[in-house]
Amino acid sequence: MLLDLSEKVRLSKLSSTVGIADQVTRLREASQQVVDFSAGRATEDTPSYIVEAAVEAMKSGDTHQTMAKGTTLFRSACANKLERDNKIIADPEREIIATMGVKQGLTIALLSLLNPGDEVIVENPCFVSYHQLIAYSGGISVPVPIRPENQFRWDKAELEASITSKTKAILFNSPHNPTGVVHSREDLQLIADVAIKYNLYVITDEVYERMIWDGNTHLNLASLPGMRERTITVMGLTKSFAMGGWRVGFIYASPTIISYMEKLQQHLITSCNAFVQAGAAVAFGEPPRAEVTSYWQEWQEKCRFATQTLNETPGLSTSMPQGAFYAWTDISALGIPSEVFCKRLLEEMGVAVIPGVSFGSIGEGHIRITCVKSWQEMEDGIFRIKTFVEKL
Ligand code: PMP
């Protein structure tokens, strides 16, 4: 008999978002009409000026490995972006590293920080991959509720009560997937106060930072006093520039942490794809062109359409997200577990959404609906959800 495979992988869960999206692909390949509101993938293609830059780079021979930390061009573009959008002055040589998307960035952030058994505090509910990435990195995730009655924010006493002698870091996400919360200065100050008091690192996942609606503002934790050295900021192009298939992002952190990550990138991936970095350098190096900002405008309108229309249905309650592009719909009045609701919705109405419980126990009683599909799909899919609920 062969020896057992990895315990860490065996014990980890499949990604419900990627899993449901794959199920939709299979159903469509079998010619079924499915509206896909599952994974957070926009319908739009990457803006053409970014594609052209990558194609040009590829044609001109930019097809070899780059420095492990990324090309000077890409890192400088990231520094420009940080200064322009986040008012952060970063040294592209020592404080920035290229990653193959935000998940890969989170992976090297965790691998750089954790020793076996170290604990990482995460939000409950949170992005589905956090628990697994922490486990693969040898750590233990400690979910701390962000409760609906506290507007999906941490309560300081509850956060502090979860800290032990093994706590190494806090990992959080704003704008938040799945709830749509954008952390205010007070929310960030709470996290900063706790991190400083207990000498913790903080990983901030800012993949949705340009998706901010209705006058909310995004603030970076590293810009708060005392936080620069202990914060690891993970950013990407997946969502904001509709570049999910490119697999590119970057990390801004202290030179020491970046030097750990550089070692990891050398061994894990050698480097990010050369021509991908060339395209991404254009995306980050200059202010976003109208092609991109028009996407953001559309996505905001789609979020508003979905939330308003869903609110017309008795039994469903949805707030307009402050940021990111999900409708986080409260279905608790219907008295059906979120997984059963989603399974039936897909089978009976051909609409794929994500059960709230897959983001954590506090997510039960909710479903997550991705609002960045074509207008036709948005209208058709939301109508089908209404019809389904009315028939229950
Ligand atoms: N973080 C969060 C909060 C996300 O929602 C996602 C994608 N759904 C990711 C990270 C993954 O980003 P990437 O595709 O750049 O790896």
GROMACS .gro file of C-alpha atoms and ligand atoms in nm:
model
  408
    1MET     CA    1   0.000   0.000   0.000
    2LEU     CA    2   0.127   0.347  -0.084
    3LEU     CA    3   0.202   0.589   0.197
    4ASP     CA    4  -0.053   0.853   0.293
    5LEU     CA    5  -0.052   1.178   0.100
    6SER     CA    6  -0.029   1.520   0.267
    7GLU     CA    7  -0.242   1.553   0.578
    8LYS     CA    8  -0.265   1.931   0.532
    9VAL     CA    9  -0.412   1.898   0.185
   10ARG     CA   10  -0.638   1.608   0.280
   11LEU     CA   11  -0.788   1.805   0.565
   12SER     CA   12  -0.837   2.125   0.366
   13LYS     CA   13  -1.163   2.203   0.189
   14LEU     CA   14  -1.222   2.255  -0.181
   15SER     CA   15  -1.289   2.617  -0.276
   16SER     CA   16  -1.667   2.654  -0.293
   17THR     CA   17  -1.646   2.957  -0.523
   18VAL     CA   18  -1.409   2.797  -0.773
   19GLY     CA   19  -1.595   2.466  -0.734
   20ILE     CA   20  -1.935   2.616  -0.816
   21ALA     CA   21  -1.787   2.816  -1.105
   22ASP     CA   22  -1.639   2.491  -1.244
   23GLN     CA   23  -1.979   2.322  -1.206
   24VAL     CA   24  -2.133   2.605  -1.412
   25THR     CA   25  -1.872   2.552  -1.683
   26ARG     CA   26  -1.961   2.180  -1.695
   27LEU     CA   27  -2.336   2.255  -1.712
   28ARG     CA   28  -2.279   2.503  -1.994
   29GLU     CA   29  -2.065   2.253  -2.181
   30ALA     CA   30  -2.368   2.021  -2.156
   31SER     CA   31  -2.569   2.303  -2.325
   32GLN     CA   32  -2.761   2.411  -2.012
   33GLN     CA   33  -2.852   2.778  -1.977
   34VAL     CA   34  -2.700   2.891  -1.649
   35VAL     CA   35  -2.668   3.242  -1.508
   36ASP     CA   36  -2.338   3.246  -1.325
   37PHE     CA   37  -2.330   3.472  -1.021
   38SER     CA   38  -2.077   3.248  -0.841
   39ALA     CA   39  -1.708   3.343  -0.858
   40GLY     CA   40  -1.617   3.713  -0.860
   41ARG     CA   41  -1.529   3.727  -1.229
   42ALA     CA   42  -1.637   4.027  -1.435
   43THR     CA   43  -1.787   3.982  -1.776
   44GLU     CA   44  -1.568   4.252  -1.934
   45ASP     CA   45  -1.241   4.175  -2.107
   46THR     CA   46  -0.913   4.332  -1.998
   47PRO     CA   47  -0.892   4.686  -2.146
   48SER     CA   48  -0.725   4.674  -2.488
   49TYR     CA   49  -0.443   4.918  -2.408
   50ILE     CA   50  -0.318   4.677  -2.140
   51VAL     CA   51  -0.351   4.373  -2.367
   52GLU     CA   52  -0.157   4.555  -2.639
   53ALA     CA   53   0.130   4.633  -2.403
   54ALA     CA   54   0.161   4.264  -2.310
   55VAL     CA   55   0.136   4.147  -2.671
   56GLU     CA   56   0.397   4.400  -2.776
   57ALA     CA   57   0.629   4.281  -2.497
   58MET     CA   58   0.583   3.920  -2.602
   59LYS     CA   59   0.651   3.998  -2.968
   60SER     CA   60   0.963   4.188  -2.882
   61GLY     CA   61   1.113   3.894  -2.696
   62ASP     CA   62   1.005   3.964  -2.339
   63THR     CA   63   0.950   3.592  -2.294
   64HIS     CA   64   1.217   3.499  -2.042
   65GLN     CA   65   1.229   3.483  -1.665
   66THR     CA   66   1.260   3.816  -1.488
   67MET     CA   67   1.417   3.902  -1.153
   68ALA     CA   68   1.244   3.698  -0.883
   69LYS     CA   69   1.102   4.010  -0.725
   70GLY     CA   70   0.969   4.133  -1.059
   71THR     CA   71   1.091   4.368  -1.330
   72THR     CA   72   1.212   4.714  -1.237
   73LEU     CA   73   0.948   4.849  -1.474
   74PHE     CA   74   0.662   4.670  -1.298
   75ARG     CA   75   0.782   4.750  -0.946
   76SER     CA   76   0.824   5.117  -1.038
   77ALA     CA   77   0.471   5.118  -1.178
   78CYS     CA   78   0.347   4.971  -0.849
   79ALA     CA   79   0.529   5.245  -0.658
   80ASN     CA   80   0.363   5.505  -0.885
   81LYS     CA   81   0.028   5.348  -0.817
   82LEU     CA   82   0.083   5.349  -0.440
   83GLU     CA   83   0.178   5.716  -0.446
   84ARG     CA   84  -0.109   5.815  -0.677
   85ASP     CA   85  -0.391   5.614  -0.521
   86ASN     CA   86  -0.281   5.543  -0.166
   87LYS     CA   87  -0.050   5.836  -0.080
   88ILE     CA   88   0.224   5.588   0.010
   89ILE     CA   89   0.585   5.652  -0.087
   90ALA     CA   90   0.739   5.309  -0.141
   91ASP     CA   91   1.089   5.214  -0.252
   92PRO     CA   92   1.038   4.987  -0.556
   93GLU     CA   93   1.377   4.823  -0.498
   94ARG     CA   94   1.329   4.720  -0.137
   95GLU     CA   95   0.961   4.743  -0.048
   96ILE     CA   96   0.774   4.590  -0.343
   97ILE     CA   97   0.761   4.241  -0.490
   98ALA     CA   98   0.564   4.105  -0.786
   99THR     CA   99   0.326   3.814  -0.724
  100MET     CA  100   0.118   3.582  -0.940
  101GLY     CA  101  -0.208   3.731  -0.818
  102VAL     CA  102  -0.334   3.807  -0.470
  103LYS     CA  103  -0.366   3.444  -0.359
  104GLN     CA  104  -0.001   3.384  -0.440
  105GLY     CA  105   0.083   3.708  -0.261
  106LEU     CA  106  -0.108   3.592   0.047
  107THR     CA  107   0.076   3.260   0.029
  108ILE     CA  108   0.423   3.415   0.040
  109ALA     CA  109   0.306   3.660   0.308
  110LEU     CA  110   0.199   3.369   0.528
  111LEU     CA  111   0.505   3.158   0.449
  112SER     CA  112   0.728   3.453   0.542
  113LEU     CA  113   0.560   3.500   0.878
  114LEU     CA  114   0.459   3.165   1.015
  115ASN     CA  115   0.630   2.898   1.219
  116PRO     CA  116   0.444   2.572   1.284
  117GLY     CA  117   0.144   2.626   1.509
  118ASP     CA  118   0.140   3.005   1.483
  119GLU     CA  119  -0.212   3.147   1.487
  120VAL     CA  120  -0.358   3.394   1.239
  121ILE     CA  121  -0.679   3.578   1.317
  122VAL     CA  122  -0.923   3.605   1.027
  123GLU     CA  123  -1.272   3.743   0.991
  124ASN     CA  124  -1.573   3.513   1.010
  125PRO     CA  125  -1.704   3.532   0.736
  126CYS     CA  126  -1.398   3.568   0.513
  127PHE     CA  127  -1.266   3.483   0.168
  128VAL     CA  128  -1.281   3.106   0.123
  129SER     CA  129  -0.908   3.048   0.069
  130TYR     CA  130  -0.771   3.210   0.384
  131HIS     CA  131  -0.811   2.906   0.611
  132GLN     CA  132  -0.647   2.674   0.361
  133LEU     CA  133  -0.356   2.906   0.280
  134ILE     CA  134  -0.285   2.951   0.651
  135ALA     CA  135  -0.296   2.573   0.704
  136TYR     CA  136  -0.066   2.506   0.405
  137SER     CA  137   0.178   2.757   0.554
  138GLY     CA  138   0.187   2.564   0.882
  139GLY     CA  139  -0.037   2.802   1.074
  140ILE     CA  140  -0.375   2.779   1.243
  141SER     CA  141  -0.654   3.014   1.144
  142VAL     CA  142  -0.861   3.164   1.422
  143PRO     CA  143  -1.189   3.301   1.288
  144VAL     CA  144  -1.330   3.590   1.489
  145PRO     CA  145  -1.690   3.690   1.411
  146ILE     CA  146  -1.778   4.010   1.233
  147ARG     CA  147  -2.141   4.018   1.328
  148PRO     CA  148  -2.433   4.162   1.129
  149GLU     CA  149  -2.549   4.349   1.442
  150ASN     CA  150  -2.207   4.522   1.448
  151GLN     CA  151  -2.228   4.605   1.074
  152PHE     CA  152  -1.988   4.318   0.997
  153ARG     CA  153  -1.701   4.472   1.192
  154TRP     CA  154  -1.490   4.332   1.469
  155ASP     CA  155  -1.579   4.401   1.828
  156LYS     CA  156  -1.258   4.500   2.007
  157ALA     CA  157  -1.322   4.288   2.316
  158GLU     CA  158  -1.400   3.981   2.106
  159LEU     CA  159  -1.090   4.039   1.892
  160GLU     CA  160  -0.865   4.075   2.196
  161ALA     CA  161  -1.018   3.771   2.362
  162SER     CA  162  -0.905   3.557   2.065
  163ILE     CA  163  -0.538   3.645   2.108
  164THR     CA  164  -0.308   3.382   2.260
  165SER     CA  165   0.068   3.347   2.304
  166LYS     CA  166   0.074   3.181   1.958
  167THR     CA  167  -0.099   3.465   1.773
  168LYS     CA  168   0.134   3.599   1.505
  169ALA     CA  169  -0.083   3.797   1.268
  170ILE     CA  170  -0.420   3.935   1.172
  171LEU     CA  171  -0.539   3.886   0.814
  172PHE     CA  172  -0.828   4.101   0.699
  173ASN     CA  173  -0.986   4.227   0.379
  174SER     CA  174  -1.131   4.565   0.289
  175PRO     CA  175  -1.342   4.625   0.083
  176HIS     CA  176  -1.469   4.300   0.219
  177ASN     CA  177  -1.565   3.986   0.035
  178PRO     CA  178  -1.840   3.876   0.093
  179THR     CA  179  -2.012   4.149   0.300
  180GLY     CA  180  -1.922   4.460   0.097
  181VAL     CA  181  -1.803   4.651   0.405
  182VAL     CA  182  -1.533   4.917   0.356
  183HIS     CA  183  -1.331   4.971   0.672
  184SER     CA  184  -1.340   5.325   0.804
  185ARG     CA  185  -1.048   5.497   0.975
  186GLU     CA  186  -1.195   5.390   1.313
  187ASP     CA  187  -1.215   5.026   1.203
  188LEU     CA  188  -0.854   5.034   1.090
  189GLN     CA  189  -0.746   5.211   1.408
  190LEU     CA  190  -0.904   4.931   1.611
  191ILE     CA  191  -0.697   4.673   1.420
  192ALA     CA  192  -0.384   4.889   1.449
  193ASP     CA  193  -0.431   4.935   1.825
  194VAL     CA  194  -0.465   4.562   1.879
  195ALA     CA  195  -0.170   4.480   1.650
  196ILE     CA  196   0.057   4.726   1.832
  197LYS     CA  197  -0.060   4.627   2.179
  198TYR     CA  198   0.002   4.254   2.116
  199ASN     CA  199   0.296   4.298   1.875
  200LEU     CA  200   0.127   4.132   1.576
  201TYR     CA  201   0.179   4.154   1.202
  202VAL     CA  202  -0.118   4.245   0.985
  203ILE     CA  203  -0.181   4.123   0.632
  204THR     CA  204  -0.426   4.343   0.447
  205ASP     CA  205  -0.590   4.202   0.134
  206GLU     CA  206  -0.682   4.499  -0.084
  207VAL     CA  207  -0.781   4.322  -0.404
  208TYR     CA  208  -1.102   4.532  -0.422
  209GLU     CA  209  -0.949   4.868  -0.325
  210ARG     CA  210  -1.065   5.052  -0.640
  211MET     CA  211  -1.422   4.927  -0.606
  212ILE     CA  212  -1.553   5.184  -0.362
  213TRP     CA  213  -1.907   5.311  -0.397
  214ASP     CA  214  -2.121   5.602  -0.279
  215GLY     CA  215  -1.862   5.835  -0.132
  216ASN     CA  216  -1.686   5.575   0.085
  217THR     CA  217  -1.308   5.595   0.091
  218HIS     CA  218  -1.043   5.328   0.104
  219LEU     CA  219  -0.760   5.375   0.349
  220ASN     CA  220  -0.448   5.163   0.372
  221LEU     CA  221  -0.357   5.032   0.716
  222ALA     CA  222   0.016   5.083   0.662
  223SER     CA  223  -0.043   5.460   0.653
  224LEU     CA  224  -0.156   5.462   1.019
  225PRO     CA  225   0.106   5.559   1.279
  226GLY     CA  226   0.318   5.264   1.395
  227MET     CA  227   0.185   5.028   1.128
  228ARG     CA  228   0.425   5.057   0.837
  229GLU     CA  229   0.678   4.800   0.959
  230ARG     CA  230   0.421   4.542   1.070
  231THR     CA  231   0.179   4.563   0.776
  232ILE     CA  232   0.191   4.352   0.461
  233THR     CA  233  -0.026   4.504   0.189
  234VAL     CA  234  -0.138   4.268  -0.086
  235MET     CA  235  -0.279   4.423  -0.402
  236GLY     CA  236  -0.370   4.302  -0.748
  237LEU     CA  237  -0.526   4.367  -1.085
  238THR     CA  238  -0.758   4.067  -1.092
  239LYS     CA  239  -1.076   4.255  -1.002
  240SER     CA  240  -1.029   4.623  -1.078
  241PHE     CA  241  -0.883   4.578  -1.428
  242ALA     CA  242  -1.070   4.258  -1.521
  243MET     CA  243  -0.736   4.074  -1.535
  244GLY     CA  244  -0.821   3.757  -1.342
  245GLY     CA  245  -0.656   3.526  -1.596
  246TRP     CA  246  -0.328   3.717  -1.596
  247ARG     CA  247  -0.244   3.613  -1.238
  248VAL     CA  248  -0.059   3.924  -1.131
  249GLY     CA  249  -0.036   4.148  -0.827
  250PHE     CA  250   0.219   4.283  -0.584
  251ILE     CA  251   0.306   4.321  -0.218
  252TYR     CA  252   0.417   4.630  -0.034
  253ALA     CA  253   0.597   4.554   0.294
  254SER     CA  254   0.913   4.631   0.489
  255PRO     CA  255   1.249   4.554   0.324
  256THR     CA  256   1.312   4.265   0.565
  257ILE     CA  257   0.980   4.098   0.488
  258ILE     CA  258   1.028   4.157   0.115
  259SER     CA  259   1.371   3.990   0.134
  260TYR     CA  260   1.205   3.679   0.282
  261MET     CA  261   0.948   3.682   0.004
  262GLU     CA  262   1.214   3.722  -0.262
  263LYS     CA  263   1.374   3.400  -0.143
  264LEU     CA  264   1.036   3.228  -0.161
  265GLN     CA  265   0.966   3.355  -0.514
  266GLN     CA  266   1.308   3.233  -0.632
  267HIS     CA  267   1.222   2.880  -0.528
  268LEU     CA  268   0.846   2.873  -0.578
  269ILE     CA  269   0.792   3.043  -0.913
  270THR     CA  270   1.134   3.179  -1.029
  271SER     CA  271   0.949   3.492  -1.142
  272CYS     CA  272   0.609   3.613  -1.254
  273ASN     CA  273   0.546   3.592  -1.628
  274ALA     CA  274   0.754   3.852  -1.809
  275PHE     CA  275   0.499   3.985  -2.060
  276VAL     CA  276   0.226   3.981  -1.796
  277GLN     CA  277   0.436   4.219  -1.588
  278ALA     CA  278   0.480   4.441  -1.896
  279GLY     CA  279   0.100   4.471  -1.936
  280ALA     CA  280   0.047   4.514  -1.565
  281ALA     CA  281   0.310   4.790  -1.559
  282VAL     CA  282   0.094   4.992  -1.797
  283ALA     CA  283  -0.217   4.926  -1.587
  284PHE     CA  284  -0.054   5.047  -1.265
  285GLY     CA  285   0.197   5.293  -1.408
  286GLU     CA  286  -0.055   5.550  -1.524
  287PRO     CA  287  -0.396   5.666  -1.396
  288PRO     CA  288  -0.667   5.423  -1.515
  289ARG     CA  289  -0.802   5.520  -1.858
  290ALA     CA  290  -1.170   5.578  -1.930
  291GLU     CA  291  -1.205   5.216  -2.047
  292VAL     CA  292  -1.133   5.105  -1.691
  293THR     CA  293  -1.322   5.371  -1.498
  294SER     CA  294  -1.630   5.306  -1.713
  295TYR     CA  295  -1.621   4.944  -1.593
  296TRP     CA  296  -1.623   5.062  -1.232
  297GLN     CA  297  -1.919   5.289  -1.303
  298GLU     CA  298  -2.109   5.000  -1.462
  299TRP     CA  299  -2.032   4.767  -1.172
  300GLN     CA  300  -2.164   5.017  -0.922
  301GLU     CA  301  -2.486   5.049  -1.122
  302LYS     CA  302  -2.520   4.672  -1.141
  303CYS     CA  303  -2.471   4.639  -0.764
  304ARG     CA  304  -2.740   4.901  -0.713
  305PHE     CA  305  -2.977   4.733  -0.958
  306ALA     CA  306  -2.929   4.391  -0.793
  307THR     CA  307  -2.969   4.513  -0.436
  308GLN     CA  308  -3.272   4.732  -0.510
  309THR     CA  309  -3.448   4.465  -0.712
  310LEU     CA  310  -3.381   4.192  -0.456
  311ASN     CA  311  -3.520   4.415  -0.183
  312GLU     CA  312  -3.857   4.416  -0.362
  313THR     CA  313  -3.889   4.046  -0.276
  314PRO     CA  314  -4.037   3.963   0.065
  315GLY     CA  315  -3.795   3.742   0.260
  316LEU     CA  316  -3.480   3.889   0.106
  317SER     CA  317  -3.283   4.179   0.246
  318THR     CA  318  -2.972   4.326   0.083
  319SER     CA  319  -2.776   4.643   0.149
  320MET     CA  320  -2.593   4.824  -0.127
  321PRO     CA  321  -2.226   4.721  -0.077
  322GLN     CA  322  -1.994   5.003   0.029
  323GLY     CA  323  -1.729   4.841  -0.187
  324ALA     CA  324  -1.643   4.527  -0.389
  325PHE     CA  325  -1.906   4.388  -0.622
  326TYR     CA  326  -2.120   4.142  -0.433
  327ALA     CA  327  -2.476   4.152  -0.312
  328TRP     CA  328  -2.468   3.992   0.033
  329THR     CA  329  -2.829   3.890   0.065
  330ASP     CA  330  -2.988   3.798   0.396
  331ILE     CA  331  -3.213   3.496   0.338
  332SER     CA  332  -3.258   3.407   0.706
  333ALA     CA  333  -3.630   3.497   0.697
  334LEU     CA  334  -3.684   3.207   0.456
  335GLY     CA  335  -3.563   2.953   0.712
  336ILE     CA  336  -3.360   2.750   0.460
  337PRO     CA  337  -2.990   2.667   0.505
  338SER     CA  338  -2.786   2.867   0.255
  339GLU     CA  339  -2.636   2.554   0.094
  340VAL     CA  340  -2.983   2.406   0.032
  341PHE     CA  341  -3.104   2.739  -0.109
  342CYS     CA  342  -2.810   2.758  -0.351
  343LYS     CA  343  -2.834   2.396  -0.462
  344ARG     CA  344  -3.206   2.430  -0.535
  345LEU     CA  345  -3.162   2.767  -0.706
  346LEU     CA  346  -2.908   2.615  -0.943
  347GLU     CA  347  -3.110   2.299  -1.009
  348GLU     CA  348  -3.454   2.459  -1.037
  349MET     CA  349  -3.375   2.801  -1.185
  350GLY     CA  350  -3.029   2.764  -1.339
  351VAL     CA  351  -2.874   3.042  -1.128
  352ALA     CA  352  -2.541   2.989  -0.950
  353VAL     CA  353  -2.473   3.188  -0.631
  354ILE     CA  354  -2.252   3.111  -0.331
  355PRO     CA  355  -2.390   2.992   0.006
  356GLY     CA  356  -2.295   3.234   0.282
  357VAL     CA  357  -2.189   2.952   0.511
  358SER     CA  358  -1.892   2.875   0.285
  359PHE     CA  359  -1.735   3.198   0.411
  360GLY     CA  360  -1.778   3.098   0.776
  361SER     CA  361  -2.048   3.015   1.029
  362ILE     CA  362  -2.156   3.380   1.063
  363GLY     CA  363  -2.227   3.377   0.688
  364GLU     CA  364  -2.512   3.127   0.733
  365GLY     CA  365  -2.844   3.288   0.650
  366HIS     CA  366  -2.688   3.472   0.355
  367ILE     CA  367  -2.604   3.415  -0.009
  368ARG     CA  368  -2.342   3.599  -0.214
  369ILE     CA  369  -2.433   3.720  -0.560
  370THR     CA  370  -2.164   3.848  -0.798
  371CYS     CA  371  -2.298   4.164  -0.965
  372VAL     CA  372  -2.052   4.214  -1.253
  373LYS     CA  373  -2.219   4.012  -1.526
  374SER     CA  374  -2.374   4.146  -1.849
  375TRP     CA  375  -2.692   4.352  -1.806
  376GLN     CA  376  -2.890   4.075  -1.970
  377GLU     CA  377  -2.758   3.817  -1.723
  378MET     CA  378  -2.807   4.055  -1.431
  379GLU     CA  379  -3.172   4.117  -1.520
  380ASP     CA  380  -3.248   3.757  -1.608
  381GLY     CA  381  -3.066   3.609  -1.305
  382ILE     CA  382  -3.209   3.848  -1.045
  383PHE     CA  383  -3.557   3.791  -1.189
  384ARG     CA  384  -3.507   3.415  -1.160
  385ILE     CA  385  -3.397   3.451  -0.795
  386LYS     CA  386  -3.711   3.658  -0.721
  387THR     CA  387  -3.931   3.401  -0.892
  388PHE     CA  388  -3.764   3.118  -0.701
  389VAL     CA  389  -3.815   3.289  -0.364
  390GLU     CA  390  -4.177   3.381  -0.443
  391LYS     CA  391  -4.250   3.014  -0.521
  392LEU     CA  392  -4.098   2.880  -0.197
  393PMP     N1  393  -0.874   3.792  -0.197
  393PMP     C1  394  -1.007   3.808  -0.201
  393PMP     C2  395  -1.076   3.873  -0.087
  393PMP     C3  396  -1.078   3.765  -0.312
  393PMP     O1  397  -1.211   3.781  -0.315
  393PMP     C4  398  -1.010   3.703  -0.419
  393PMP     C5  399  -1.080   3.651  -0.543
  393PMP     N2  400  -1.211   3.619  -0.530
  393PMP     C6  401  -0.872   3.688  -0.408
  393PMP     C7  402  -0.807   3.734  -0.297
  393PMP     C8  403  -0.793   3.621  -0.517
  393PMP     O2  404  -0.727   3.715  -0.596
  393PMP     P1  405  -0.636   3.668  -0.718
  393PMP     O3  406  -0.730   3.617  -0.822
  393PMP     O4  407  -0.562   3.793  -0.760
  393PMP     O5  408  -0.545   3.563  -0.669
   0.00000   0.00000   0.00000
